[in-house]
Amino acid sequence: MVATPSEKPTPDTLYRYRDLIGESRLRVQTSIEHSLLYLASPKHFNDAFDCRIHYNTTVSPAILRRKHASLYKKFAPELNRSQRRAKAVADTKRISPKTVVEGITAGLQEAVDRVGVLCLAESKDNILMWSHYASGHSGICLGFSVLADAPFFARAQPVDYLDAYPTVDPVRDSPQKQVDEFLLSKARPWKYEEEWRIIDHDLGFGEKAFRPDALREVVLGARISENDRDFVLKVVRNRGVECKIFQAEVGTGTYSLKFRPVEP
């Protein structure tokens, strides 16, 4: 497994659950045939709390004065120390800490909504993921080898599941650190997803290319229709690079899935 800064080892394979309805069907075809994955803007996520900027801390007037004084030192070097301090004091009298936090929140939310995020999962046998993201087991699951395209997939970071928004300092923490904290935190009820996220700060949302041989598995849902099954098999045959195909089947006597190899 690949080591990550969070100390949690990255799985050898990361999975993407997809339905085969409307636009999602076209993106599945694009992913398989053309080795492109769509990184979405967080503002389109299905969880109303996900990636929303919310600070649990407030900014004290003293911290705010020091922040303003440091900004004057950087952008108005002609001012001496006492002049910088006087301007900082005047600023904090005109602007309340609450107003400052509201402004930071709005600005950071705009920054968060511009990044691109790819959501992946740790396993292909997650029954709830099949139900929620693959249209009740009628869609598919794509498996990607992390090491086959480490520059792309090894960037994945695990999501933390919390009872409250992460504690972030709106003044002292860098904007990127704050963005990552909110992008990699979700409410604890979502823990079943075992989610990993690839975040693109530089290019934002949209289609991104990966190495064709990184797609190692295509898993057909246990309830996939014959028409959708034929569609997926045809798309796999068109891609030019081999990958394994499995048919998911409902286990007997247990709440589990088993996977049978399928010829393309």
C-alpha positions as CSV (number, residue, x, y, z in Angstrom):
1,M,0.0,0.0,0.0
2,V,1.1,3.6,-0.6
3,A,1.7,5.8,2.5
4,T,-0.1,9.1,2.7
5,P,0.6,12.2,4.9
6,S,-2.4,11.2,7.1
7,E,-0.6,8.0,8.0
8,K,-3.5,5.9,6.7
9,P,-2.2,3.7,4.0
10,T,-3.8,4.1,0.6
11,P,-5.5,0.9,-0.7
12,D,-3.8,-0.7,-3.7
13,T,-7.1,-0.2,-5.6
14,L,-9.6,2.6,-5.3
15,Y,-13.2,2.3,-6.6
16,R,-15.7,4.6,-8.2
17,Y,-19.4,3.6,-8.1
18,R,-21.6,4.9,-10.9
19,D,-25.2,4.6,-12.2
20,L,-25.9,4.3,-15.9
21,I,-28.6,7.0,-16.1
22,G,-28.4,10.1,-18.3
23,E,-25.2,12.1,-18.0
24,S,-23.7,9.5,-15.7
25,R,-24.0,6.9,-18.5
26,L,-22.0,9.2,-20.9
27,R,-19.3,9.8,-18.3
28,V,-18.9,6.1,-17.6
29,Q,-18.4,5.6,-21.3
30,T,-15.8,8.4,-21.4
31,S,-14.0,7.0,-18.4
32,I,-13.7,3.5,-19.9
33,E,-13.1,4.3,-23.6
34,H,-11.0,7.5,-23.2
35,S,-9.5,7.2,-19.8
36,L,-11.0,10.4,-18.4
37,L,-12.6,11.0,-15.0
38,Y,-14.7,14.0,-14.1
39,L,-13.8,16.0,-11.0
40,A,-16.8,17.8,-9.7
41,S,-17.3,21.1,-8.1
42,P,-18.3,20.7,-4.4
43,K,-21.3,22.9,-4.8
44,H,-23.0,20.0,-6.6
45,F,-22.5,17.4,-3.9
46,N,-25.6,15.7,-2.5
47,D,-24.9,16.4,1.2
48,A,-26.0,19.9,2.2
49,F,-23.2,20.0,4.8
50,D,-20.4,18.7,2.7
51,C,-17.7,21.2,1.9
52,R,-19.6,24.1,3.4
53,I,-17.4,26.6,5.2
54,H,-18.3,27.0,8.8
55,Y,-16.0,28.2,11.6
56,N,-16.3,26.9,15.1
57,T,-14.0,29.6,16.4
58,T,-14.2,33.4,16.6
59,V,-11.5,36.0,16.0
60,S,-10.5,38.0,19.0
61,P,-9.9,41.8,18.5
62,A,-6.2,41.3,19.6
63,I,-5.6,38.6,16.9
64,L,-7.4,40.8,14.4
65,R,-5.2,43.8,15.3
66,R,-2.0,41.7,14.9
67,K,-3.2,40.4,11.5
68,H,-3.9,43.9,10.2
69,A,-0.6,45.2,11.5
70,S,1.2,42.4,9.7
71,L,-0.6,43.3,6.5
72,Y,0.4,46.9,6.8
73,K,4.0,45.8,7.3
74,K,3.9,43.8,4.1
75,F,2.0,46.2,1.9
76,A,2.8,49.6,3.4
77,P,6.5,49.2,4.4
78,E,6.9,53.0,4.6
79,L,4.9,53.0,7.8
80,N,6.8,52.6,11.1
81,R,5.7,50.3,13.9
82,S,3.6,52.8,15.8
83,Q,1.8,53.9,12.6
84,R,1.0,50.3,11.7
85,R,-0.4,49.7,15.1
86,A,-2.5,52.8,15.1
87,K,-4.0,51.9,11.7
88,A,-4.7,48.3,12.9
89,V,-6.4,49.6,16.0
90,A,-8.6,51.9,13.8
91,D,-9.4,49.1,11.5
92,T,-10.6,46.8,14.3
93,K,-12.8,49.6,15.7
94,R,-14.5,50.0,12.3
95,I,-14.9,46.2,11.5
96,S,-16.2,43.7,14.0
97,P,-14.6,40.2,14.3
98,K,-18.0,38.8,13.2
99,T,-17.9,40.8,10.0
100,V,-14.4,39.7,9.3
101,V,-15.3,36.0,9.7
102,E,-18.3,36.4,7.5
103,G,-16.2,37.9,4.8
104,I,-13.6,35.1,5.1
105,T,-16.3,32.5,5.0
106,A,-17.8,33.9,1.8
107,G,-14.4,34.2,0.1
108,L,-13.3,30.8,1.1
109,Q,-16.6,29.2,0.0
110,E,-16.0,30.7,-3.5
111,A,-12.5,29.1,-3.5
112,V,-13.9,25.7,-2.4
113,D,-16.6,25.7,-5.1
114,R,-13.9,26.3,-7.8
115,V,-11.8,23.2,-7.0
116,G,-12.3,19.8,-8.6
117,V,-13.0,16.8,-6.4
118,L,-13.0,13.1,-7.4
119,C,-14.7,10.8,-4.8
120,L,-13.5,7.3,-4.5
121,A,-14.1,4.3,-2.2
122,E,-11.9,1.7,-0.5
123,S,-13.8,-1.5,-1.7
124,K,-16.1,-2.9,-4.3
125,D,-18.3,-4.9,-2.0
126,N,-19.8,-2.0,0.0
127,I,-23.5,-2.8,-0.2
128,L,-24.7,0.7,0.8
129,M,-22.4,2.3,-1.9
130,W,-24.0,0.0,-4.5
131,S,-27.4,1.0,-3.3
132,H,-26.8,4.8,-3.1
133,Y,-24.4,5.5,-5.9
134,A,-25.0,2.7,-8.4
135,S,-28.7,3.0,-8.6
136,G,-29.7,0.1,-6.3
137,H,-27.0,-2.4,-7.7
138,S,-28.1,-1.7,-11.3
139,G,-25.0,0.3,-12.2
140,I,-21.3,-0.5,-12.2
141,C,-18.1,0.0,-10.1
142,L,-14.7,0.9,-11.6
143,G,-11.5,-0.2,-10.0
144,F,-8.3,1.8,-10.4
145,S,-4.8,0.7,-9.6
146,V,-3.1,3.4,-7.5
147,L,0.4,2.4,-8.5
148,A,-0.4,2.2,-12.2
149,D,-0.9,5.9,-12.2
150,A,0.6,7.2,-8.9
151,P,0.8,10.9,-10.0
152,F,-3.0,10.8,-10.3
153,F,-4.4,8.3,-7.8
154,A,-1.7,8.5,-5.1
155,R,-3.0,12.1,-4.5
156,A,-6.1,10.6,-2.9
157,Q,-6.6,11.5,0.7
158,P,-9.0,9.9,3.2
159,V,-12.0,11.7,4.5
160,D,-12.4,12.3,8.2
161,Y,-15.9,11.7,9.7
162,L,-16.7,14.1,12.5
163,D,-19.6,15.1,14.8
164,A,-19.0,18.8,14.2
165,Y,-17.2,21.0,11.6
166,P,-13.4,20.9,11.8
167,T,-11.7,23.4,14.1
168,V,-10.0,25.9,11.7
169,D,-8.4,29.2,12.5
170,P,-9.7,31.7,9.9
171,V,-6.8,34.1,10.4
172,R,-3.8,32.0,11.2
173,D,-4.3,28.9,9.0
174,S,-3.4,29.3,5.3
175,P,-6.3,29.4,2.8
176,Q,-5.3,26.0,1.2
177,K,-5.1,24.3,4.7
178,Q,-8.5,25.6,5.4
179,V,-9.9,24.4,2.1
180,D,-8.4,21.0,2.6
181,E,-9.8,20.7,6.1
182,F,-13.4,21.4,5.0
183,L,-13.0,19.2,1.8
184,L,-11.8,16.2,3.7
185,S,-14.3,16.3,6.5
186,K,-17.9,14.9,6.5
187,A,-20.6,14.2,9.1
188,R,-20.1,10.9,10.9
189,P,-23.2,9.2,9.4
190,W,-21.3,9.1,6.1
191,K,-18.6,6.9,7.6
192,Y,-19.9,3.8,5.8
193,E,-18.6,5.3,2.5
194,E,-14.9,4.9,3.5
195,E,-14.2,7.7,1.0
196,W,-11.0,9.0,-0.5
197,R,-10.8,12.3,-2.4
198,I,-8.5,13.6,-5.1
199,I,-8.5,17.4,-4.9
200,D,-7.4,19.6,-7.8
201,H,-6.7,23.2,-6.6
202,D,-4.9,24.3,-9.8
203,L,-7.1,23.3,-12.7
204,G,-10.4,23.0,-10.8
205,F,-13.4,20.9,-11.9
206,G,-13.7,19.1,-15.2
207,E,-12.4,16.0,-17.0
208,K,-8.9,14.8,-16.1
209,A,-6.9,12.1,-17.9
210,F,-5.4,9.0,-16.3
211,R,-3.2,6.2,-17.6
212,P,-5.4,3.7,-19.5
213,D,-3.8,0.7,-17.8
214,A,-4.8,2.1,-14.3
215,L,-8.4,0.9,-14.9
216,R,-8.0,-2.7,-13.8
217,E,-11.6,-3.7,-13.0
218,V,-15.1,-3.1,-14.2
219,V,-17.7,-4.6,-11.9
220,L,-21.3,-5.1,-13.1
221,G,-24.0,-4.6,-10.5
222,A,-26.0,-7.5,-9.2
223,R,-29.2,-6.0,-10.7
224,I,-27.8,-4.6,-14.0
225,S,-30.2,-4.9,-16.9
226,E,-29.3,-6.9,-20.0
227,N,-29.2,-3.8,-22.1
228,D,-26.9,-2.0,-19.7
229,R,-24.7,-5.1,-19.4
230,D,-24.3,-5.2,-23.2
231,F,-23.5,-1.5,-23.3
232,V,-20.7,-1.8,-20.7
233,L,-19.2,-4.9,-22.3
234,K,-19.2,-3.1,-25.7
235,V,-17.5,-0.1,-24.2
236,V,-14.9,-2.2,-22.6
237,R,-14.1,-4.0,-25.9
238,N,-13.7,-0.6,-27.5
239,R,-11.1,0.7,-25.1
240,G,-8.1,-1.2,-26.5
241,V,-6.5,-1.9,-23.1
242,E,-7.5,-5.1,-21.3
243,C,-9.1,-5.0,-17.9
244,K,-10.9,-7.6,-15.8
245,I,-14.7,-7.7,-15.7
246,F,-16.7,-9.1,-12.9
247,Q,-20.4,-9.8,-12.3
248,A,-21.6,-9.0,-8.8
249,E,-24.0,-11.5,-7.3
250,V,-26.0,-11.5,-4.1
251,G,-24.4,-13.9,-1.5
252,T,-26.4,-16.9,-0.2
253,G,-27.2,-16.8,3.5
254,T,-25.2,-13.7,4.3
255,Y,-25.5,-9.9,3.6
256,S,-22.6,-10.0,1.1
257,L,-21.7,-9.9,-2.5
258,K,-19.6,-12.3,-4.5
259,F,-17.9,-11.6,-7.8
260,R,-17.8,-13.9,-10.9
261,P,-15.3,-13.3,-13.7
262,V,-16.9,-12.3,-17.0
263,E,-15.5,-12.6,-20.5
264,P,-15.7,-9.2,-22.4
